[in-house]
Short mmCIF file of C-alpha atoms and ligand atoms in Angstrom, two decimals:
data_model
loop_
_atom_site.label_atom_id
_atom_site.label_comp_id
_atom_site.label_asym_id
_atom_site.label_seq_id
_atom_site.Cartn_x
_atom_site.Cartn_y
_atom_site.Cartn_z
CA LEU A 1 -4.26 14.81 -15.34
CA ASN A 2 -0.75 16.05 -15.55
CA PRO A 3 2.14 15.41 -12.97
CA PRO A 4 4.16 18.41 -11.69
CA GLU A 5 6.45 19.90 -14.25
CA SER A 6 9.30 19.63 -11.87
CA LEU A 7 8.83 16.00 -11.42
CA VAL A 8 8.70 15.09 -15.11
CA LYS A 9 11.78 17.17 -15.46
CA ILE A 10 13.71 15.30 -12.87
CA LEU A 11 12.69 12.05 -14.47
CA ARG A 12 13.94 13.23 -18.00
CA GLU A 13 17.39 14.62 -16.55
CA GLU A 14 18.42 12.48 -14.18
CA ASN A 15 19.83 8.97 -14.56
CA ASN A 16 20.03 6.65 -11.51
CA PHE A 17 16.83 6.29 -9.74
CA LEU A 18 15.98 4.30 -6.51
CA ILE A 19 12.52 3.18 -6.13
CA LEU A 20 10.94 2.42 -2.63
CA THR A 21 7.49 1.76 -1.21
CA HIS A 22 5.87 1.21 2.21
CA THR A 23 6.20 -1.69 4.58
CA THR A 24 4.32 -4.88 3.66
CA PRO A 25 3.94 -3.93 0.10
CA ASP A 26 0.58 -4.61 -1.67
CA GLY A 27 -0.48 -5.03 -5.14
CA ASP A 28 -0.48 -1.29 -5.78
CA ALA A 29 2.95 -0.79 -4.30
CA PHE A 30 4.48 -3.64 -6.21
CA GLY A 31 2.60 -2.95 -9.46
CA SER A 32 3.29 0.67 -9.37
CA ALA A 33 6.89 0.47 -8.57
CA LEU A 34 7.60 -2.09 -11.33
CA ALA A 35 5.58 -0.27 -14.02
CA LEU A 36 7.49 2.79 -12.99
CA LYS A 37 10.71 0.77 -13.46
CA PHE A 38 9.77 -0.36 -16.84
CA LEU A 39 9.05 3.36 -17.81
CA LEU A 40 12.41 4.45 -16.86
CA ASP A 41 13.85 1.36 -18.74
CA GLN A 42 11.99 2.91 -21.92
CA LEU A 43 13.68 6.26 -21.15
CA GLY A 44 17.08 4.70 -21.19
CA LYS A 45 17.53 5.32 -17.41
CA LYS A 46 18.99 3.13 -14.76
CA SER A 47 16.74 2.30 -11.75
CA GLN A 48 16.33 -0.44 -8.95
CA VAL A 49 13.39 -1.13 -6.81
CA TYR A 50 14.04 -2.34 -3.06
CA THR A 51 11.28 -3.83 -0.91
CA GLU A 52 10.73 -5.99 2.06
CA ILE A 53 11.58 -9.60 1.06
CA PRO A 54 10.15 -12.18 0.52
CA VAL A 55 7.45 -10.92 -2.05
CA PRO A 56 4.06 -12.44 -0.96
CA SER A 57 3.34 -15.37 -3.23
CA GLN A 58 0.17 -13.69 -4.67
CA TYR A 59 2.34 -10.99 -6.29
CA LYS A 60 5.13 -13.40 -7.71
CA PHE A 61 3.32 -13.25 -11.03
CA LEU A 62 3.91 -9.55 -11.57
CA SER A 63 5.98 -8.48 -14.55
CA GLY A 64 9.42 -7.89 -13.34
CA ILE A 65 9.10 -9.31 -10.06
CA ASP A 66 12.76 -10.76 -10.22
CA TYR A 67 14.15 -7.14 -10.42
CA ILE A 68 13.19 -6.57 -6.82
CA ARG A 69 15.87 -6.40 -4.26
CA ASP A 70 15.95 -7.10 -0.55
CA LEU A 71 15.51 -3.62 1.40
CA LYS A 72 17.72 -4.86 4.00
CA GLU A 73 20.59 -4.78 1.69
CA LEU A 74 19.83 -1.29 0.45
CA ASN A 75 22.78 0.75 -0.41
CA ILE A 76 21.95 4.45 -1.32
CA ASP A 77 25.30 5.33 -2.75
CA GLY A 78 25.27 6.02 -6.45
CA PHE A 79 21.55 6.95 -6.80
CA ASN A 80 20.61 10.58 -7.82
CA VAL A 81 17.09 10.50 -7.08
CA LEU A 82 14.92 8.44 -4.55
CA ILE A 83 11.14 7.82 -5.72
CA LEU A 84 8.69 6.98 -3.09
CA VAL A 85 5.53 5.15 -4.53
CA ASP A 86 2.46 4.58 -2.68
CA CYS A 87 3.68 6.21 0.63
CA ASN A 88 4.58 9.90 1.27
CA ASN A 89 6.97 9.76 4.16
CA LEU A 90 10.29 8.06 4.71
CA ARG A 91 9.18 6.69 7.95
CA ARG A 92 6.71 4.41 6.05
CA ILE A 93 9.44 2.55 4.35
CA SER A 94 10.59 0.39 7.08
CA TYR A 95 10.11 -0.66 10.70
CA ASP A 96 13.99 -0.91 10.78
CA LYS A 97 15.51 2.37 12.41
CA ASN A 98 18.89 1.93 10.64
CA ILE A 99 17.20 1.76 7.18
CA ILE A 100 15.16 4.97 8.10
CA ASP A 101 18.38 6.57 9.15
CA LYS A 102 20.22 5.66 6.01
CA LEU A 103 17.28 7.10 4.06
CA HIS A 104 17.35 10.37 6.08
CA SER A 105 20.93 10.93 5.17
CA PHE A 106 20.14 10.49 1.23
CA LYS A 107 21.31 13.70 -0.16
CA GLY A 108 19.78 13.53 -3.75
CA LYS A 109 16.38 14.34 -5.15
CA ILE A 110 13.32 12.84 -3.64
CA LEU A 111 10.03 12.20 -5.62
CA ILE A 112 6.84 11.25 -4.07
CA ILE A 113 4.00 9.71 -5.94
CA ASP A 114 1.25 8.68 -4.00
CA HIS A 115 -2.44 8.79 -3.24
CA HIS A 116 -2.61 8.44 0.33
CA ILE A 117 -3.65 11.35 2.64
CA GLU A 118 -0.44 13.37 3.26
CA ASP A 119 1.38 12.30 6.51
CA LYS A 120 2.33 15.67 7.76
CA SER A 121 4.77 14.33 10.42
CA SER A 122 8.15 15.45 10.06
CA PHE A 123 10.10 14.55 6.88
CA ASN A 124 13.53 14.97 8.39
CA SER A 125 15.56 14.47 5.18
CA ALA A 126 19.07 15.73 4.07
CA SER A 127 17.65 15.78 0.35
CA LYS A 128 18.34 18.98 -1.56
CA GLU A 129 15.23 18.74 -3.49
CA LEU A 130 11.74 17.20 -2.68
CA VAL A 131 8.85 17.16 -5.10
CA LYS A 132 5.56 15.53 -3.97
CA TRP A 133 2.85 14.41 -6.39
CA ILE A 134 0.04 13.46 -3.82
CA ASP A 135 -3.41 13.05 -5.18
CA SER A 136 -5.66 11.41 -2.42
CA GLU A 137 -8.59 11.54 -4.81
CA LYS A 138 -7.03 8.72 -7.06
CA ALA A 139 -8.08 5.10 -6.37
CA ALA A 140 -4.58 3.77 -6.56
CA THR A 141 -0.96 4.98 -7.24
CA GLY A 142 -1.19 2.89 -10.31
CA ILE A 143 -3.42 5.58 -11.85
CA LEU A 144 -0.74 8.24 -11.02
CA ILE A 145 2.04 5.94 -12.87
CA TYR A 146 -0.56 5.67 -15.78
CA TYR A 147 -0.75 9.38 -16.19
CA LEU A 148 3.09 9.79 -15.67
CA ILE A 149 3.72 7.27 -18.42
CA LYS A 150 1.34 9.39 -20.75
CA SER A 151 3.06 12.62 -19.84
CA LEU A 152 6.48 11.00 -20.66
CA GLU A 153 5.21 9.63 -23.91
CA GLY A 154 5.95 6.17 -22.76
CA ARG A 155 4.36 3.11 -24.10
CA ILE A 156 1.91 0.96 -22.16
CA THR A 157 3.30 -2.62 -22.84
CA LYS A 158 1.71 -5.81 -21.80
CA GLU A 159 3.86 -5.96 -18.87
CA ILE A 160 3.17 -2.53 -17.69
CA ALA A 161 -0.61 -3.03 -18.13
CA THR A 162 -0.43 -6.18 -15.96
CA ASN A 163 1.18 -4.26 -13.24
CA LEU A 164 -1.13 -1.29 -13.51
CA TYR A 165 -4.18 -3.33 -13.63
CA THR A 166 -2.99 -5.24 -10.58
CA ALA A 167 -2.47 -2.05 -8.71
CA ILE A 168 -5.93 -0.77 -9.58
CA ILE A 169 -7.80 -4.03 -8.57
CA VAL A 170 -6.03 -4.50 -5.43
CA ASP A 171 -6.82 -0.95 -4.24
CA THR A 172 -10.38 -0.83 -5.43
CA GLY A 173 -11.29 -4.44 -4.37
CA ASN A 174 -11.58 -5.69 -7.95
CA PHE A 175 -13.69 -2.54 -8.84
CA GLN A 176 -16.11 -2.86 -5.75
CA PHE A 177 -15.06 0.01 -3.40
CA ASP A 178 -16.31 3.68 -3.38
CA ASN A 179 -13.18 4.78 -5.24
CA THR A 180 -14.16 2.88 -8.28
CA THR A 181 -14.88 5.85 -10.73
CA GLU A 182 -15.46 6.16 -14.51
CA GLU A 183 -11.75 7.25 -14.73
CA VAL A 184 -10.66 3.92 -13.07
CA LEU A 185 -12.76 1.76 -15.31
CA SER A 186 -11.85 3.51 -18.57
CA ILE A 187 -8.19 3.31 -17.61
CA ALA A 188 -8.63 -0.42 -16.70
CA THR A 189 -10.26 -0.89 -20.40
CA GLU A 190 -7.31 0.76 -21.83
CA LEU A 191 -4.94 -1.75 -19.90
CA VAL A 192 -6.91 -4.67 -20.94
CA ARG A 193 -6.96 -3.45 -24.55
CA VAL A 194 -3.06 -3.75 -24.49
CA GLY A 195 -2.89 -7.13 -22.82
CA ALA A 196 -3.97 -7.10 -19.18
CA LYS A 197 -5.76 -10.36 -18.39
CA PRO A 198 -8.52 -9.53 -15.84
CA SER A 199 -9.37 -13.14 -14.89
CA TYR A 200 -6.01 -14.41 -14.57
CA ILE A 201 -5.00 -11.15 -12.65
CA TYR A 202 -7.99 -11.63 -10.34
CA GLN A 203 -7.24 -15.25 -9.44
CA GLN A 204 -3.50 -14.58 -8.87
CA CYS A 205 -4.42 -11.67 -6.35
CA PHE A 206 -7.37 -12.89 -4.73
CA GLU A 207 -7.95 -16.57 -5.23
CA SER A 208 -4.40 -18.00 -4.46
CA TRP A 209 -4.41 -18.35 -0.62
CA SER A 210 -2.32 -20.95 0.86
CA GLU A 211 -4.03 -23.48 3.50
CA LYS A 212 -2.12 -21.89 6.14
CA ARG A 213 -3.32 -18.35 5.21
CA PHE A 214 -6.92 -19.61 5.23
CA LYS A 215 -6.58 -21.32 8.65
CA LEU A 216 -5.36 -17.82 10.02
CA PHE A 217 -8.54 -16.38 8.21
CA THR A 218 -10.77 -19.00 10.22
CA ILE A 219 -8.80 -18.00 13.51
CA MET A 220 -9.79 -14.33 12.92
CA LEU A 221 -13.34 -15.13 12.17
CA ASN A 222 -13.63 -17.09 15.33
CA LYS A 223 -12.68 -14.13 17.31
CA LEU A 224 -15.00 -11.71 15.56
CA GLU A 225 -16.67 -9.34 17.85
CA ILE A 226 -19.60 -7.46 16.45
CA LEU A 227 -20.83 -4.26 18.12
CA PRO A 228 -23.14 -2.90 15.59
CA PRO A 229 -22.09 -1.00 13.35
CA VAL A 230 -18.60 -2.04 14.29
CA ALA A 231 -16.99 -5.30 13.66
CA ILE A 232 -13.74 -6.04 15.35
CA SER A 233 -11.12 -9.00 15.37
CA PHE A 234 -7.61 -9.84 16.55
CA ILE A 235 -4.78 -11.86 15.52
CA SER A 236 -2.07 -12.58 18.08
CA LYS A 237 1.56 -13.54 17.49
CA SER A 238 0.81 -16.92 18.54
CA ASP A 239 -1.70 -17.25 15.85
CA PHE A 240 0.97 -16.31 13.29
CA GLN A 241 3.29 -18.79 14.65
CA ALA A 242 0.55 -21.58 15.14
CA THR A 243 -0.40 -21.21 11.39
CA GLU A 244 3.28 -20.43 10.03
CA THR A 245 1.94 -17.10 8.38
CA THR A 246 3.08 -13.67 8.58
CA GLU A 247 1.61 -10.12 8.51
CA SER A 248 1.32 -10.09 4.62
CA ASP A 249 -1.07 -13.04 4.77
CA THR A 250 -3.61 -10.68 6.45
CA GLU A 251 -3.92 -8.52 3.42
CA ARG A 252 -7.73 -8.08 2.82
CA PHE A 253 -8.91 -9.80 5.93
CA VAL A 254 -10.33 -6.67 7.40
CA GLU A 255 -12.46 -6.39 4.16
CA PHE A 256 -14.30 -9.32 4.81
CA LEU A 257 -15.28 -7.99 8.39
CA ARG A 258 -17.18 -5.21 6.54
CA ILE A 259 -19.30 -7.92 4.68
CA LEU A 260 -22.12 -7.95 7.36
CA ASN A 261 -25.15 -5.90 6.63
CA ASN A 262 -25.17 -4.34 10.17
CA VAL A 263 -21.53 -3.22 10.10
CA ASN A 264 -20.10 -0.11 8.47
CA ILE A 265 -16.76 -0.15 10.18
CA SER A 266 -14.37 -3.04 10.58
CA ALA A 267 -11.17 -2.95 12.52
CA LEU A 268 -8.53 -5.85 12.63
CA PHE A 269 -5.77 -5.79 15.30
CA ARG A 270 -2.66 -7.81 14.58
CA GLU A 271 0.18 -8.16 17.15
CA ILE A 272 3.56 -8.00 15.41
CA GLU A 273 5.49 -7.99 18.69
CA PRO A 274 4.18 -8.02 22.29
CA SER A 275 2.36 -4.75 22.91
CA PHE A 276 3.06 -3.57 19.20
CA ILE A 277 -0.02 -3.65 17.35
CA LYS A 278 -0.93 -2.83 13.79
CA VAL A 279 -4.46 -1.79 13.16
CA SER A 280 -6.41 -1.87 9.96
CA LEU A 281 -9.80 0.08 9.54
CA ARG A 282 -12.34 -0.06 6.74
CA SER A 283 -15.60 1.65 6.36
CA LYS A 284 -18.43 1.94 3.90
CA GLY A 285 -19.69 4.94 2.14
CA GLU A 286 -19.01 8.38 3.72
CA ILE A 287 -17.85 7.23 6.91
CA ASP A 288 -14.01 8.54 7.24
CA VAL A 289 -11.74 6.17 9.11
CA SER A 290 -8.64 8.15 8.31
CA LEU A 291 -9.63 10.65 10.93
CA ILE A 292 -9.18 8.06 13.66
CA ALA A 293 -6.02 6.57 11.95
CA ARG A 294 -4.45 10.17 11.90
CA ASP A 295 -5.44 10.58 15.60
CA PHE A 296 -3.21 7.73 16.29
CA GLY A 297 -0.27 8.79 13.96
CA GLY A 298 -1.49 6.59 11.11
CA GLY A 299 -3.06 7.35 7.85
CA GLY A 300 -4.80 6.34 4.60
CA HIS A 301 -7.90 6.89 2.93
CA LYS A 302 -11.47 7.60 3.77
CA ASN A 303 -12.66 3.95 3.55
CA ALA A 304 -9.29 2.25 4.16
CA ALA A 305 -6.69 3.30 6.74
CA GLY A 306 -4.59 2.08 9.42
CA TYR A 307 -2.09 2.89 12.22
CA ARG A 308 0.47 1.40 14.71
CA ILE A 309 0.03 1.49 18.57
CA ASN A 310 2.27 0.26 21.47
CA ASP A 311 -0.35 -1.25 23.80
CA THR A 312 -2.06 -4.57 24.72
CA PHE A 313 -4.94 -5.90 22.54
CA GLU A 314 -7.37 -4.68 25.26
CA GLY A 315 -5.88 -1.36 25.49
CA ALA A 316 -5.88 -0.80 21.79
CA ARG A 317 -9.48 -2.04 21.44
CA MET A 318 -10.48 0.50 24.34
CA ARG A 319 -8.44 3.31 22.69
CA LEU A 320 -10.23 2.75 19.39
CA LEU A 321 -13.98 2.38 20.80
CA GLU A 322 -13.26 5.65 22.66
CA ARG A 323 -12.19 7.29 19.35
CA LEU A 324 -15.26 5.69 17.63
CA THR A 325 -17.43 7.21 20.30
CA TYR A 326 -15.86 10.60 20.13
CA TYR A 327 -16.66 10.73 16.43
CA LYS A 328 -20.29 9.44 17.09
CA LEU A 329 -19.57 6.24 15.01
CA LEU A 330 -20.51 4.06 17.90
MN1 LIG B 401 -2.21 2.36 -2.88
#
């Protein structure tokens, strides 16, 4: 797999790169962004990674995590190129309108490296050149970064391998999801060969929950509603407050709701602000939940998608059930 020529050319010719990713970054977002930064280091280029802060505790072990800067302090001056990894629209980068406005005014070149289904809503950018490399067949953005490193004749160091391996296991559920292909396993094998430690990385990512996070998980389980083949649960703002947790603590929760044998689709509603709800959807096999997410202005993948909605829990729940009925999934 080769990245677009124009993308490779910009990476070779330009010098100062700003690397950004989506809100509530996950292991693929952090791992891909930092692996890309290490590649640019090898090429003798300047680059900086800005994300939401604080970095969730499960990702603090990643190589180069201390290079991450706070997105709230983003200053776009001086960067020639903006690279988006693991998202394909500027509006995914922040909930903060000031930051989005700042990004819309960016006049340099923009590169997109992503594996989500393309967000066709308006891009609204002052950029003079936009190059997209979006391959929604790939399990993780980390896979695309792997091919990019190969194309630019970079070296897969132990640090890069650790970050790309993390990107892959977080987006494949440690090689359990439908996107786990021969290609994924063979790239993972190479990453292990050069130093990624599977058991260590697995434990950091998946077996490192705080008791607060676990308490939030039990609250979610107690609210579970099973309407075969759909499982739904809710986390309210007061649940977050009572357990002193945040949205990033809910990473992977929705995947546990799909564990039931009579469930093919799981949905988790999280109240971020009163009447502002984030919904994550998961499915098994050929059931495509990205269709539903896109109907609500969101996106994602066939088996993992999400959207935001301005509504009450009950309203959001009813609207989801209506869509599931429309697609004959309920
Ligand atoms: Mn991803």
